[in-house]
CSV table of C-alpha atoms in Angstrom, one decimal:
chain,number,residue,atom,x,y,z
A,239,MET,CA,0.0,0.0,0.0
A,240,VAL,CA,1.5,3.3,-1.1
A,241,ARG,CA,1.6,6.0,1.6
A,242,LYS,CA,0.5,9.5,0.8
A,243,GLN,CA,3.1,12.2,0.6
A,244,SER,CA,2.9,15.4,2.5
A,245,LYS,CA,1.1,18.2,0.6
A,246,THR,CA,3.4,20.9,1.9
A,247,ASP,CA,6.9,19.6,1.1
A,248,GLY,CA,6.3,16.4,-0.7
A,249,LEU,CA,8.1,14.4,1.9
A,250,SER,CA,6.7,11.4,3.8
A,251,PRO,CA,6.5,11.7,7.7
A,252,GLU,CA,9.2,9.0,8.0
A,253,LEU,CA,11.6,10.9,5.8
A,254,ARG,CA,10.9,14.2,7.5
A,255,LYS,CA,11.7,12.5,10.9
A,256,LYS,CA,15.0,11.2,9.6
A,257,LEU,CA,15.9,14.6,8.3
A,258,ARG,CA,15.2,16.2,11.7
A,259,GLU,CA,17.4,13.6,13.4
A,260,VAL,CA,20.3,14.3,11.0
A,261,GLU,CA,19.9,18.1,11.3
A,262,SER,CA,19.8,17.8,15.1
A,263,LYS,CA,23.0,15.8,15.0
A,264,ILE,CA,24.7,18.4,12.8
A,265,ASP,CA,23.5,21.5,14.6
A,266,GLU,CA,24.3,20.4,18.2
A,267,PRO,CA,28.1,20.1,17.8
A,268,THR,CA,28.2,23.2,15.5
A,269,GLN,CA,26.5,25.2,18.2
A,270,ILE,CA,28.9,23.9,20.9
A,271,ARG,CA,31.8,24.9,18.7
A,272,ARG,CA,30.4,28.3,18.2
A,273,ILE,CA,29.9,28.8,21.9
A,274,LYS,CA,33.4,27.6,22.6
A,275,ARG,CA,34.8,30.0,20.1
A,276,LEU,CA,32.8,32.9,21.5
A,277,GLN,CA,34.1,32.0,25.0
A,278,GLU,CA,37.7,31.8,23.8
A,279,LEU,CA,37.2,35.2,22.0
A,280,GLN,CA,35.8,36.7,25.2
A,281,GLU,CA,38.6,35.4,27.3
A,282,LYS,CA,41.2,36.8,24.8
A,283,LEU,CA,39.5,40.2,24.8
A,284,GLU,CA,39.4,40.2,28.6
A,285,ALA,CA,43.0,39.1,28.8
A,286,SER,CA,44.0,41.8,26.3
A,287,HIS,CA,42.1,44.4,28.4
A,288,LYS,CA,44.0,43.2,31.5
A,289,ILE,CA,47.3,43.5,29.8
A,290,GLU,CA,46.6,47.0,28.4
A,291,LYS,CA,45.5,48.0,31.9
A,292,LEU,CA,48.7,46.6,33.4
A,293,LYS,CA,50.8,48.6,30.8
A,294,LYS,CA,48.9,51.8,31.8
A,295,ILE,CA,49.5,51.1,35.5
A,296,GLU,CA,53.2,50.4,34.7
A,297,LYS,CA,53.6,53.7,32.9
A,298,LEU,CA,51.9,55.6,35.7
A,299,ILE,CA,54.3,54.0,38.2
A,300,PHE,CA,57.5,54.2,36.1
A,301,LEU,CA,57.3,57.7,34.6
A,302,PRO,CA,57.1,59.7,37.9
A,303,GLN,CA,60.1,57.6,39.2
A,304,ILE,CA,62.2,58.3,36.1
A,305,ALA,CA,61.3,62.0,36.3
A,306,ALA,CA,62.4,61.9,40.0
A,307,ILE,CA,65.7,60.3,39.1
A,308,ILE,CA,66.4,63.0,36.5
A,309,ILE,CA,65.6,65.8,39.0
A,310,ILE,CA,67.3,64.2,42.1
A,311,PHE,CA,70.6,63.3,40.3
A,312,PRO,CA,71.8,66.9,39.7
A,313,LEU,CA,70.3,68.0,43.0
A,314,ILE,CA,72.5,65.5,44.9
A,315,MET,CA,75.6,66.8,43.0
A,316,TYR,CA,74.6,70.4,43.9
A,317,LEU,CA,74.2,69.5,47.6
A,318,ASP,CA,77.6,67.8,47.6
A,319,GLY,CA,79.3,71.0,46.4
A,320,SER,CA,79.5,70.5,42.7
A,321,SER,CA,81.0,73.5,40.7
A,322,LEU,CA,81.4,74.0,37.0
A,323,ARG,CA,83.7,76.9,37.6
A,324,GLU,CA,86.3,74.7,39.3
A,325,LEU,CA,85.1,71.6,37.4
A,326,TYR,CA,84.1,69.5,40.5
A,327,LEU,CA,81.5,66.9,39.7
A,328,PRO,CA,81.0,64.6,42.6
A,329,LEU,CA,79.3,61.5,41.1
A,330,TYR,CA,79.5,58.9,43.8
A,331,TYR,CA,76.3,59.6,45.7
A,332,PRO,CA,74.3,60.4,42.5
A,333,PHE,CA,75.5,57.2,40.9
A,334,LEU,CA,74.7,55.3,44.1
A,335,MET,CA,71.1,56.7,44.1
A,336,LEU,CA,70.8,56.0,40.3
A,337,PHE,CA,71.8,52.4,40.4
A,338,ALA,CA,69.9,51.6,43.6
A,339,TRP,CA,66.7,53.2,42.2
A,340,LEU,CA,67.2,51.4,38.8
A,341,LEU,CA,67.4,48.1,40.7
A,342,ILE,CA,64.0,49.0,42.3
A,343,LEU,CA,62.6,49.7,38.9
A,344,CYS,CA,63.9,46.4,37.5
A,345,ILE,CA,62.2,44.5,40.4
A,346,GLU,CA,58.9,46.4,39.6
A,347,ALA,CA,59.3,45.5,35.9
A,348,PHE,CA,59.8,41.8,36.9
A,349,ALA,CA,56.5,41.9,38.7
A,350,PHE,CA,54.6,43.5,35.8
A,351,ARG,CA,56.1,41.1,33.3
A,352,SER,CA,55.1,38.1,35.4
A,353,LEU,CA,51.5,39.4,35.4
A,354,GLU,CA,51.6,40.0,31.6
A,355,ILE,CA,52.8,36.4,31.1
A,356,LYS,CA,50.2,35.1,33.5
A,357,HIS,CA,47.2,36.9,31.8
A,358,HIS,CA,48.3,36.6,28.1
A,359,PRO,CA,45.9,34.3,26.2
A,360,SER,CA,48.5,33.0,23.7
A,361,PRO,CA,50.9,30.2,24.9
A,362,SER,CA,53.3,31.1,22.1
A,363,ALA,CA,53.4,34.8,23.3
A,364,LYS,CA,54.1,33.5,26.9
A,365,TYR,CA,57.0,31.5,25.5
A,366,MET,CA,58.4,34.4,23.6
A,367,MET,CA,58.1,36.8,26.5
A,368,ALA,CA,59.8,34.4,28.8
A,369,LYS,CA,62.6,33.7,26.3
A,370,ASN,CA,63.3,37.3,25.5
A,371,SER,CA,63.3,38.3,29.2
A,372,ILE,CA,65.7,35.5,30.0
A,373,LYS,CA,68.1,36.7,27.3
A,374,LYS,CA,68.0,40.3,28.7
A,375,ALA,CA,68.4,39.0,32.3
A,376,ILE,CA,71.5,36.9,31.3
A,377,THR,CA,73.1,39.9,29.6
A,378,VAL,CA,72.7,42.1,32.7
A,379,PHE,CA,73.8,39.2,34.9
A,380,ILE,CA,77.1,38.8,32.9
A,381,VAL,CA,77.7,42.6,33.0
A,382,ALA,CA,77.0,42.7,36.7
A,383,ILE,CA,79.3,39.8,37.5
A,384,LEU,CA,82.1,41.5,35.6
A,385,ILE,CA,81.6,44.8,37.4
A,386,PHE,CA,81.4,43.0,40.7
A,387,GLY,CA,84.6,41.1,40.0
A,388,LEU,CA,86.4,44.3,39.1
A,389,LEU,CA,85.1,46.3,42.0
A,390,TYR,CA,85.7,43.6,44.6
A,391,SER,CA,89.1,42.8,43.3
A,392,PRO,CA,92.0,44.7,45.0
A,393,PHE,CA,93.9,44.9,41.7
A,394,LEU,CA,91.5,47.6,40.3
A,395,THR,CA,91.8,49.7,43.5
A,396,GLU,CA,95.6,49.4,43.5
A,397,GLY,CA,95.8,50.3,39.9
A,398,ILE,CA,93.7,53.4,40.3
A,399,ASN,CA,95.7,54.4,43.4
A,400,ASP,CA,99.0,54.0,41.5
A,401,HIS,CA,97.7,56.0,38.6
A,402,ALA,CA,96.3,58.8,40.7
A,403,SER,CA,99.4,59.1,42.9
A,404,GLU,CA,102.5,60.9,41.7
A,405,ASP,CA,106.2,60.2,42.5
A,406,ARG,CA,108.6,62.3,40.4
A,407,ASN,CA,111.6,64.6,40.5
A,408,ILE,CA,111.3,68.3,39.9
A,409,ASP,CA,114.3,70.3,38.6
A,410,LEU,CA,114.4,73.8,40.0
A,411,ARG,CA,116.4,76.6,38.4
A,412,THR,CA,117.8,79.6,40.2
A,413,GLY,CA,115.3,82.4,40.5
A,414,ARG,CA,112.6,80.7,38.4
A,415,GLU,CA,109.3,80.0,40.3
A,416,LYS,CA,107.8,76.6,39.6
A,417,GLU,CA,104.0,76.2,39.9
A,418,ILE,CA,102.2,72.8,40.2
A,419,GLU,CA,98.4,72.6,40.1
A,420,LEU,CA,96.7,70.3,42.6
A,421,THR,CA,93.2,69.5,44.0
A,422,SER,CA,92.3,68.7,47.5
A,423,LYS,CA,90.0,65.8,46.2
A,424,GLY,CA,89.4,64.0,43.0
A,425,ARG,CA,87.3,66.0,40.6
A,426,PHE,CA,84.6,63.2,40.4
A,427,GLY,CA,84.4,62.6,44.2
A,428,PHE,CA,86.0,59.1,44.2
A,429,LEU,CA,89.6,60.0,45.0
A,430,THR,CA,91.0,61.2,48.3
A,431,MET,CA,94.3,63.2,48.5
A,432,ASN,CA,96.1,61.9,51.6
A,433,ASN,CA,99.3,63.8,51.8
A,434,LEU,CA,102.0,65.8,49.9
A,435,THR,CA,105.7,65.2,50.5
A,436,LEU,CA,108.7,67.2,49.2
A,437,ASP,CA,112.3,66.0,49.8
A,438,LEU,CA,115.5,67.7,48.8
A,439,GLU,CA,117.4,65.3,46.6
A,440,LEU,CA,120.2,67.4,45.2
A,441,PHE,CA,121.2,70.9,46.4
A,442,ASP,CA,124.0,73.2,47.5
A,443,ARG,CA,124.7,73.8,51.2
A,444,ASP,CA,123.5,77.4,51.0
A,445,THR,CA,120.3,76.6,49.0
A,446,ASN,CA,117.0,77.9,50.2
A,447,ILE,CA,113.7,76.9,48.7
A,448,ASP,CA,110.4,78.7,49.5
A,449,VAL,CA,107.5,76.3,49.4
A,450,SER,CA,103.9,77.6,49.6
A,451,LEU,CA,100.5,76.1,49.0
A,452,HIS,CA,97.8,78.5,47.8
A,453,SER,CA,94.1,78.4,47.1
A,454,ARG,CA,93.8,78.9,43.3
A,455,LYS,CA,90.4,80.7,43.7
A,456,THR,CA,91.4,83.3,46.4
A,457,ASP,CA,95.2,83.0,46.2
A,458,ASN,CA,95.3,82.7,50.0
A,459,VAL,CA,98.3,80.9,51.5
A,460,ILE,CA,97.3,77.6,53.1
A,461,VAL,CA,100.7,76.6,54.3
A,462,GLU,CA,104.3,77.8,53.6
A,463,GLU,CA,107.7,76.6,54.6
A,464,ASN,CA,111.4,77.1,53.9
A,465,LEU,CA,113.6,74.2,52.9
A,466,ASP,CA,117.4,74.2,53.5
A,467,VAL,CA,120.2,72.1,54.8
A,468,ASN,CA,118.6,71.9,58.2
A,469,ASN,CA,115.0,71.3,57.0
A,470,GLN,CA,115.1,69.0,53.9
A,471,SER,CA,111.5,67.8,53.9
A,472,PHE,CA,108.0,69.3,53.5
A,473,TYR,CA,104.9,67.4,54.5
A,474,HIS,CA,101.3,68.4,54.2
A,475,ASP,CA,98.2,66.4,55.1
A,476,PHE,CA,95.0,67.1,53.1
A,477,PRO,CA,92.1,67.3,55.6
A,478,ASP,CA,88.7,65.9,54.8
A,479,GLN,CA,87.2,69.1,53.6
A,480,GLU,CA,85.5,70.7,50.6
A,481,PHE,CA,86.9,70.5,47.1
A,482,LYS,CA,89.6,73.1,46.3
A,483,GLU,CA,91.9,73.8,43.4
A,484,LEU,CA,95.4,74.4,44.8
A,485,VAL,CA,98.7,75.8,43.5
A,486,LEU,CA,102.0,74.6,44.9
A,487,ARG,CA,104.7,77.3,44.3
A,488,LEU,CA,108.4,76.5,44.6
A,489,ASN,CA,111.2,79.1,44.4
A,490,SER,CA,114.8,78.2,44.8
A,491,THR,CA,117.9,80.4,45.4
A,492,ASP,CA,120.1,77.8,43.5
A,493,ASN,CA,119.7,75.0,41.1
A,494,SER,CA,118.3,72.0,43.0
A,495,LEU,CA,116.4,68.8,42.6
A,496,ILE,CA,113.3,67.9,44.6
A,497,ARG,CA,111.4,64.7,44.9
A,498,PHE,CA,107.7,65.3,44.6
A,499,ARG,CA,105.3,62.7,46.1
A,500,LEU,CA,101.5,63.0,46.1
A,501,ASP,CA,99.6,60.1,47.8
A,502,ALA,CA,96.0,59.6,46.5
A,503,GLU,CA,93.6,56.7,46.8
A,504,VAL,CA,90.1,55.6,46.1
A,505,GLU,CA,88.0,55.5,49.2
A,506,SER,CA,87.6,51.8,50.1
A,507,ASP,CA,84.1,52.3,51.6
A,508,LYS,CA,82.8,53.7,48.3
A,509,MET,CA,84.2,50.8,46.4
A,510,HIS,CA,82.7,48.3,48.8
A,511,THR,CA,79.3,49.9,48.5
A,512,LEU,CA,79.4,49.9,44.7
A,513,SER,CA,80.4,46.3,44.7
A,514,LEU,CA,77.5,45.5,47.0
A,515,VAL,CA,75.1,47.2,44.5
A,516,SER,CA,76.5,45.2,41.6
A,517,PHE,CA,76.1,42.0,43.6
A,518,LEU,CA,72.4,42.9,44.2
A,519,TYR,CA,72.0,43.3,40.4
A,520,LEU,CA,73.7,40.0,39.9
A,521,ALA,CA,71.5,38.1,42.4
A,522,SER,CA,68.3,39.8,41.2
A,523,PHE,CA,68.7,39.0,37.5
A,524,ALA,CA,69.9,35.5,38.3
A,525,GLU,CA,66.7,34.9,40.3
A,526,TRP,CA,64.6,36.4,37.6
A,527,SER,CA,66.1,34.0,35.0
A,528,ALA,CA,65.5,31.1,37.4
A,529,VAL,CA,61.8,32.1,37.8
A,530,LEU,CA,61.3,32.4,34.0
A,531,TYR,CA,63.0,29.2,32.9
A,532,PRO,CA,60.1,26.9,34.0
A,533,ILE,CA,57.6,29.1,32.2
A,534,LYS,CA,59.7,29.0,29.1
A,535,LYS,CA,60.1,25.2,29.4
A,536,LYS,CA,56.3,24.8,30.0
A,537,TYR,CA,55.3,26.6,26.8
A,538,SER,CA,58.2,25.5,24.6
A,539,GLY,CA,56.3,22.5,23.3
A,540,ILE,CA,53.4,24.5,22.2
A,541,GLY,CA,53.2,25.8,18.6
A,542,ILE,CA,55.0,29.1,18.3
A,543,TYR,CA,52.4,30.6,16.0
A,544,GLU,CA,49.4,29.7,18.0
């Protein structure tokens, strides 16, 4: 017996039922996939929004600090007695402030980069961020360990001290005044002038040498002494005072030879402090690399272009 076909679409009820079953089987996974894609897109948008918000917060935190460093650096130099006229630029305390504050900024940058890696939706981006950060950290680590080795090593200090100190002979001619320019401190605030010594090496018995140390700025006499057969040495200690440009004047009644010795050295406390700061850089960037390595390893097996 032949069944009647539907007047509306020309399909039998059995065929229409089968078509509905097929359509339901097709539509259900398609809808699920659409929902998943929408959820993934929403998560990516939310993650992108979080990352943009983090970057804005990072700028709001970093920019005022950078501006403060730019302002405070010359201010510290000014308070420490810097002078362009006498060319005295004390850099120790400004450098100490600069490197200490930069280390703080680096630690803050570590925290923000960790949050960016955490919230980024792309595994490949997480891998690349971790990889690039490790490369930069290793570069800074190598530089810091080299600087730490140089500053901590006594050879650098001894070399600077030998270069800054002077030990030479000065030939004096009859009636000709000899002038030697000196400073009471190093021009960049790292060197300390300890003492000045003059010894008569070659002279006649009746030779008299007038020795005087003057301030270059005011020409005031700081100390003066006469050298002769009874007093053959001149010794002057540089007190721990403000920076001054000095002039040593020598005037001899006869031809003579004087041994000139100036003892200068780098302040050991300053070198130790700078070596400590370099060690903190070394430790911080080594720890940062150690933190990022598991993240890099975790996402290294995922497609780079995902």
